[in-house]
Coordinates of C-alpha atoms in Angstrom, one line a residue:
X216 CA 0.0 0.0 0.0
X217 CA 1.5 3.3 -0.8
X218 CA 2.1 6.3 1.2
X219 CA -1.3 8.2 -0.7
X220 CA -3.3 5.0 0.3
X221 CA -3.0 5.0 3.8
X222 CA -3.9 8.6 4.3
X223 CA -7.0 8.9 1.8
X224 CA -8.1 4.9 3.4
X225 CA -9.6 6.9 6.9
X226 CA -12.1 8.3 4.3
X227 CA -13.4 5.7 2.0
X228 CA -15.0 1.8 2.9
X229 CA -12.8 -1.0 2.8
X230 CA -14.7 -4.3 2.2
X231 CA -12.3 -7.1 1.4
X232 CA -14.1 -10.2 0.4
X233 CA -13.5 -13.9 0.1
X234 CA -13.0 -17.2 2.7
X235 CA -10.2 -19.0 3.6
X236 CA -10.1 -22.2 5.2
X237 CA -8.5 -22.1 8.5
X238 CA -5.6 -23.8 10.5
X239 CA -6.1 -26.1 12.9
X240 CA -6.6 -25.7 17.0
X241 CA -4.1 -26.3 19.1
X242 CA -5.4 -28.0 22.8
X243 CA -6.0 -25.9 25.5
X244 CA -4.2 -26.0 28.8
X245 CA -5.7 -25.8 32.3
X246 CA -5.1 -23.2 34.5
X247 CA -5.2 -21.8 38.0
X248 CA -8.6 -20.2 39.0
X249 CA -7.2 -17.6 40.7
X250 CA -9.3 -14.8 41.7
X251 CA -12.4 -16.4 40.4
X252 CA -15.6 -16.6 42.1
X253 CA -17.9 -18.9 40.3
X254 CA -20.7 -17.5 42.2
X255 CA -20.4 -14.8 39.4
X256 CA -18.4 -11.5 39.9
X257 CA -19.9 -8.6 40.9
X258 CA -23.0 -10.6 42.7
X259 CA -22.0 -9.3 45.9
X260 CA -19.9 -7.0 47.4
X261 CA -17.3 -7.2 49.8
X262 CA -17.8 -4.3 52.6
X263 CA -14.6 -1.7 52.1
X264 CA -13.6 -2.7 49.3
X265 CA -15.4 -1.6 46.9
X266 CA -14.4 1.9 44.9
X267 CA -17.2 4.4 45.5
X268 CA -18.3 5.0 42.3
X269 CA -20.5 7.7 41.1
X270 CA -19.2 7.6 37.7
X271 CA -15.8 6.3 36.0
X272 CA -13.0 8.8 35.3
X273 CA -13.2 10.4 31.6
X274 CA -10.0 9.1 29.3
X275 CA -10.3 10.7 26.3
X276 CA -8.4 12.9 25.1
X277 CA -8.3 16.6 23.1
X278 CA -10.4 15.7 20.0
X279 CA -8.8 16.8 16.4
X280 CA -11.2 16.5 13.5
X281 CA -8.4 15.3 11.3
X282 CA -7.1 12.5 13.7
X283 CA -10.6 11.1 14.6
X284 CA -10.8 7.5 12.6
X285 CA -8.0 5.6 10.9
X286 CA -9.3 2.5 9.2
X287 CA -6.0 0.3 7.3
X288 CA -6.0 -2.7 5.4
X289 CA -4.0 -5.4 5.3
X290 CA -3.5 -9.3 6.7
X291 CA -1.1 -8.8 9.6
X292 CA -2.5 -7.0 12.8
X293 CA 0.5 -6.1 13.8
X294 CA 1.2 -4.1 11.3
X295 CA -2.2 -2.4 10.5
X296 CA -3.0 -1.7 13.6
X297 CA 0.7 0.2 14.3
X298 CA -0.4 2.3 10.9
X299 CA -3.8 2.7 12.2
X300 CA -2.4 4.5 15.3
X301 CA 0.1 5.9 13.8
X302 CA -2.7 7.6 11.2
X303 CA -4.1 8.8 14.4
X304 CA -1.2 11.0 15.7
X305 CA 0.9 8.1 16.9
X306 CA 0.9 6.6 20.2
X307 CA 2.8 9.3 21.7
X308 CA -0.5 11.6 21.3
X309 CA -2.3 9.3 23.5
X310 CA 0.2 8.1 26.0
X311 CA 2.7 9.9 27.9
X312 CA 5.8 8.8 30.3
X313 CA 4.6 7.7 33.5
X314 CA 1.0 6.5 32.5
X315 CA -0.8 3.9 33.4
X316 CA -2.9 2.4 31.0
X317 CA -5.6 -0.4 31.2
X318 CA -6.6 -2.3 27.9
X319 CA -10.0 -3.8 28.1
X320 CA -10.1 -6.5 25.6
X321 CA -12.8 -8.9 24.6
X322 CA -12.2 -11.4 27.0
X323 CA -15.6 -13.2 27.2
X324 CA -15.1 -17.1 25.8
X325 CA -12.8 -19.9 26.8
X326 CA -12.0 -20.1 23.1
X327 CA -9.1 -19.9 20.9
X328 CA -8.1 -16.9 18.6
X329 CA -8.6 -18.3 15.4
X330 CA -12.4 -18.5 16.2
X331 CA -12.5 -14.9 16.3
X332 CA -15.0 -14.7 19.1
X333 CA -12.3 -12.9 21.4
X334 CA -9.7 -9.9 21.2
X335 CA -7.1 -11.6 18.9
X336 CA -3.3 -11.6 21.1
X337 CA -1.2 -10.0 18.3
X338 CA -3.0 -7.4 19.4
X339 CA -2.8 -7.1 22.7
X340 CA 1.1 -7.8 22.1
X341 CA 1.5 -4.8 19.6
X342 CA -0.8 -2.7 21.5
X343 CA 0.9 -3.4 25.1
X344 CA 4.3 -2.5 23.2
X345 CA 3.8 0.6 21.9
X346 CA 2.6 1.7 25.3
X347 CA 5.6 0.9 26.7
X348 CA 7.4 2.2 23.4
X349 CA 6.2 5.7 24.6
X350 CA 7.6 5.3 28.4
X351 CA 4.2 4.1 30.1
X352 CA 4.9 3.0 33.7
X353 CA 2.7 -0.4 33.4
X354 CA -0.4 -1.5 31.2
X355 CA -3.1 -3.8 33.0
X356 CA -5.1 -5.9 30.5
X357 CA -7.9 -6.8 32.4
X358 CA -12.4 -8.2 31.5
X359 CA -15.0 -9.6 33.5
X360 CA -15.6 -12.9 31.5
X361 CA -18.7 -14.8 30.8
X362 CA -16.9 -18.0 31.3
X363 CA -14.3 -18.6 33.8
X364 CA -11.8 -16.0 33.6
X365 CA -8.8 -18.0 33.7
X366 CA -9.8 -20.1 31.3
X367 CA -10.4 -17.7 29.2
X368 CA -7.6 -15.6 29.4
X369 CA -5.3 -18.8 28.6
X370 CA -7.5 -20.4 25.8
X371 CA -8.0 -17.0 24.1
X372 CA -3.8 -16.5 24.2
X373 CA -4.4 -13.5 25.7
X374 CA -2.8 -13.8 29.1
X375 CA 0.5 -15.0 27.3
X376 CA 0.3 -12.2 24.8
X377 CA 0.3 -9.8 27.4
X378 CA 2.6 -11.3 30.1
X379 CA 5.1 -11.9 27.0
X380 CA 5.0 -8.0 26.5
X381 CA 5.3 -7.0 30.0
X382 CA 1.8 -6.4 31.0
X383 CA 0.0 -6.9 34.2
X384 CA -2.6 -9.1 33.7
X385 CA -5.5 -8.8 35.9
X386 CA -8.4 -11.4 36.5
X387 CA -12.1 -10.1 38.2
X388 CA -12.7 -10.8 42.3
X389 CA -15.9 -9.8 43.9
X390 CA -14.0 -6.6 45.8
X391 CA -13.2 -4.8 42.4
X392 CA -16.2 -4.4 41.8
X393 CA -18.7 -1.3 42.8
X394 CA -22.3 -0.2 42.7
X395 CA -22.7 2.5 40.3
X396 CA -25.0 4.6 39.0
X397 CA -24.9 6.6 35.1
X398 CA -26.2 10.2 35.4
X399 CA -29.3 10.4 32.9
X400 CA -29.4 6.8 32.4
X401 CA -32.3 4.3 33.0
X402 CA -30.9 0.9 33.3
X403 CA -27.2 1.6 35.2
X404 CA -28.6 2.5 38.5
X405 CA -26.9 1.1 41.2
X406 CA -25.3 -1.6 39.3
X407 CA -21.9 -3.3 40.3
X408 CA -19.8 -2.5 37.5
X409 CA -16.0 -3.3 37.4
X410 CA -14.6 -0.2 38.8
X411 CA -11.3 -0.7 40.4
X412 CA -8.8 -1.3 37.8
X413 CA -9.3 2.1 36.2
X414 CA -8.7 3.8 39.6
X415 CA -5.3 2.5 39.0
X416 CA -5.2 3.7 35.2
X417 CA -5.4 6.9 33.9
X418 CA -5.4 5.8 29.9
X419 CA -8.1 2.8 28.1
X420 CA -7.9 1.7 25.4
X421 CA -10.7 -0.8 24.2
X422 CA -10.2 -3.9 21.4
X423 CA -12.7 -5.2 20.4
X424 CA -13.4 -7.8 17.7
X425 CA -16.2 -7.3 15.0
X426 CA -18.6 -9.6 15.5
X427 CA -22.4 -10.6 14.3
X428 CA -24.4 -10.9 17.8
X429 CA -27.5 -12.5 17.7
X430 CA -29.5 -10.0 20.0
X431 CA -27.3 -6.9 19.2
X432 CA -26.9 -7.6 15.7
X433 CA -23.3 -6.6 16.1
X434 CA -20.6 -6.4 18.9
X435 CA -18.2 -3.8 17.8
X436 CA -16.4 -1.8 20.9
X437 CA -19.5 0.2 22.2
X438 CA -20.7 -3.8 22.9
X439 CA -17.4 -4.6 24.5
X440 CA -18.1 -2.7 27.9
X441 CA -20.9 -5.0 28.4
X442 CA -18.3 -6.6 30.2
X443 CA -17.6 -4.5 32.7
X444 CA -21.0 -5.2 34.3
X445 CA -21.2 -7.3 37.4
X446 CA -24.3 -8.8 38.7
X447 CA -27.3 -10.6 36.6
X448 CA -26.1 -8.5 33.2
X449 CA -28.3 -10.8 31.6
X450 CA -31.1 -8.5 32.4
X451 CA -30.4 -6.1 30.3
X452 CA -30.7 -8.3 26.9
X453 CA -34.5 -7.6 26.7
X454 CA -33.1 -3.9 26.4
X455 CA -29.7 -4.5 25.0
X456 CA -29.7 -1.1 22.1
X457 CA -30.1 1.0 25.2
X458 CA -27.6 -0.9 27.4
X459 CA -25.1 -0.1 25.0
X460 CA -26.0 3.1 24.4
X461 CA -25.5 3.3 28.1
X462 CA -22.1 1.9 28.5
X463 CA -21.2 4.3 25.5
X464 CA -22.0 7.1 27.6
X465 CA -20.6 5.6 30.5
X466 CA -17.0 4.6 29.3
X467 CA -15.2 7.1 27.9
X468 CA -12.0 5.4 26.6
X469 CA -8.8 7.1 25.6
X470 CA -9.2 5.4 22.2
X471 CA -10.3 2.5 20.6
X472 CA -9.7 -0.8 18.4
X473 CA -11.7 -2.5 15.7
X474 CA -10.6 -5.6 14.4
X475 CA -11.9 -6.7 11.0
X476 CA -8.9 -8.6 9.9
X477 CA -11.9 -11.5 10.0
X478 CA -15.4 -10.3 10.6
X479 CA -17.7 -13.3 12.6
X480 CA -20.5 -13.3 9.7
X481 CA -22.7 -15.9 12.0
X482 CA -23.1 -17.4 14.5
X483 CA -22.0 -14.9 17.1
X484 CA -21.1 -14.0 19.4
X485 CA -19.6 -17.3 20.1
X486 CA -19.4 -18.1 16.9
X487 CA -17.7 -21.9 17.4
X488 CA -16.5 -22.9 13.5
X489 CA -14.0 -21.3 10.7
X490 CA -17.2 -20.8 8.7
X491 CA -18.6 -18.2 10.5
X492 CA -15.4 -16.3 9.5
X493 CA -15.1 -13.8 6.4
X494 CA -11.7 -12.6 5.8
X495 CA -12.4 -8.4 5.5
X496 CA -8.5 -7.6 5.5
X497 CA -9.7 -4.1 8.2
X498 CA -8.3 -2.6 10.9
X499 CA -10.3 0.5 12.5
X500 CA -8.6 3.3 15.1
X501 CA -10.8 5.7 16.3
X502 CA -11.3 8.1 19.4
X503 CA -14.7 8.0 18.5
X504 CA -16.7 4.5 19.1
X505 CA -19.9 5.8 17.8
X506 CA -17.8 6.2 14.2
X507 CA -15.6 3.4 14.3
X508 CA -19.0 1.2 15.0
X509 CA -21.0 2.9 12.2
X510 CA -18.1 2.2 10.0
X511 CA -17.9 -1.7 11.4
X512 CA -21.2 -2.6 10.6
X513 CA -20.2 -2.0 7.0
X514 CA -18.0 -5.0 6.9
X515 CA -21.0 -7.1 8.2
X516 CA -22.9 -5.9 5.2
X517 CA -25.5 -3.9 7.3
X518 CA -26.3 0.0 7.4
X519 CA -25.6 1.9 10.6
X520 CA -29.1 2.7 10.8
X521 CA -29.4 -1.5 10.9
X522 CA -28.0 -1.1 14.5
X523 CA -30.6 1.5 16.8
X524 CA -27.7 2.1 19.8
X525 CA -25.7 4.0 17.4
X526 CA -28.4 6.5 17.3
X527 CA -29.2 6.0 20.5
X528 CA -25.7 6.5 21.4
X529 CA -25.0 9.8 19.1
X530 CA -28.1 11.9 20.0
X531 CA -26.8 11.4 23.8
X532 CA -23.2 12.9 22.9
X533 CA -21.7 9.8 22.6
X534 CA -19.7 10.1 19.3
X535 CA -20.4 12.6 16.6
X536 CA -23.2 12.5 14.2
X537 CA -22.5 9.6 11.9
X538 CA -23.3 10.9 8.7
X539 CA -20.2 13.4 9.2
X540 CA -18.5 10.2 8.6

């Protein structure tokens, strides 16, 4: 891809079509269940412990409407992603010496990467590098899984891929989690919500993978937060556009990740076979999750207007208007 490429790709769609069959899985390995409760995080909450929370800290950063969405193309993640970042002002625009920054990946499923259902580790391995690249003091990569954490942090590859990089990885206990309530909101109301690894961050970055969901239609990075609820989330699916909308109001991330190197077409958001997979060759960047979602839903052949929390999401000053995009 040439030089001109890369700058004029941030303003036109990328969809990159066509299957390939897969490799094979390579056997899981058990692991310690440390810091799980299988009661289910965030049920209850041990007395003291607990950060109050009123509301989580903000993380973005000074918007520029010329460095607001970067979307690359290309095979290796590695590499798109560092370009996509680098179209965005570089990583030294979003993380300064003596940060501490906490990546929230997609953590959900005891699964491995080349199911796509979670954040893939080449990720979390480039991403955890350039933050330490630009002199940040420690990076946490942390979720509240569906499944049991530690299993899914060691299926997904994800706790290797960051303790290979030098990140702190961090799995959910009942303490770290806090009842919190979203100004203006109807559903977060005095939820537990996994509150105390950002009082140790001051940067987040979210990676998400892009996803068909079958009671979301997509999970894109606004959808990612959902785990950060504690609790019976469940609730919340006969409401799930305004849940998301919710958490999009509630997290405000210093930037975020969209991985489309493979988009899960079906199935999702477990998806569970190769042939849910469509290779879309896409990496997205954006400070805004409202865009890089309206964008994402492109590679799964729907319309932004296909997915209601986007609107939901922008007319509460979420993201700016997507048809500026």
């Amino acid at each position: 891809m040439t030089e001109s490429n890369q700058e004029n790709i941030a303003r036109r769609q990328l969809l990159v079509r066509g299957a390939k069959a897969a490799a094979s899985i390579a056997a899981a390995v058990g692991v310690a269940r440390l810091l799980y409760d299988p009661k289910g995080p965030g049920g209850k909450v041990e007395t003291g412990q607990s950060p109050a929370a009123k509301g989580l800290p903000d993380f973005s950063i000074p918007r520029k409407d010329s460095q607001v969405i970067s979307i690359v193309n290309g095979e290796d993640r590695i590499k798109t992603v560092t370009q996509a970042i680098e179209l965005l002002g570089g990583i030294e625009r979003f993380v300064n010496p003596g940060d501490v920054v906490m990546i929230k990946p997609n953590a959900g499923f005891a699964t491995p990467a080349i199911l796509g259902a979670t954040t893939h580790p080449d990720l979390i391995t480039a991403v955890v590098k350039l933050c330490y690249a630009a002199k940040a003091r420690n990076v946490i990569v942390t979720d509240n899984s569906i499944n049991d954490p530690a299993s899914c942090f060691t299926i997904s590859g994800i706790a290797k891929a960051a303790s290979a990089a030098g990140a702190e990885v961090v799995m959910p206990k009942d303490s770290y989690f806090g009842p919190l309530t979203l100004a203006g909101g109807s559903l977060i109301k005095d939820w537990p919500v996994y509150c105390a690894p950002f009082a140790k961050a001051n940067k987040l970055i979210g990676i998400a993978p892009l996803k068909n969901h079958h009671r979301s239609v997509a999970s894109m990075t606004m959808k990612n937060w959902y785990g950060l609820l504690g609790g019976r989330r469940n609730v919340f699916h006969q409401d799930i556009n305004n849940i998301i909308a919710e958490l999009a109001m509630l997290v405000k991330p210093t930037f975020v990740i969209l991985d489309g190197t493979v988009t899960m077409m079906t199935n999702g958001p477990t998806g569970g076979s190769v042939s849910d997979l469509k290779k879309t060759n896409t990496m997205i960047a954006s400070c805004d999750m409202v865009a890089a979602d309206a964008f994402g839903s492109t590679l799964l052949n729907l319309k932004p207007a296909d997915l209601p929390y986007l609107a939901i999401a922008e007319k509460a000053g979420a993201g700016q208007p997507i048809m500026n995009r």
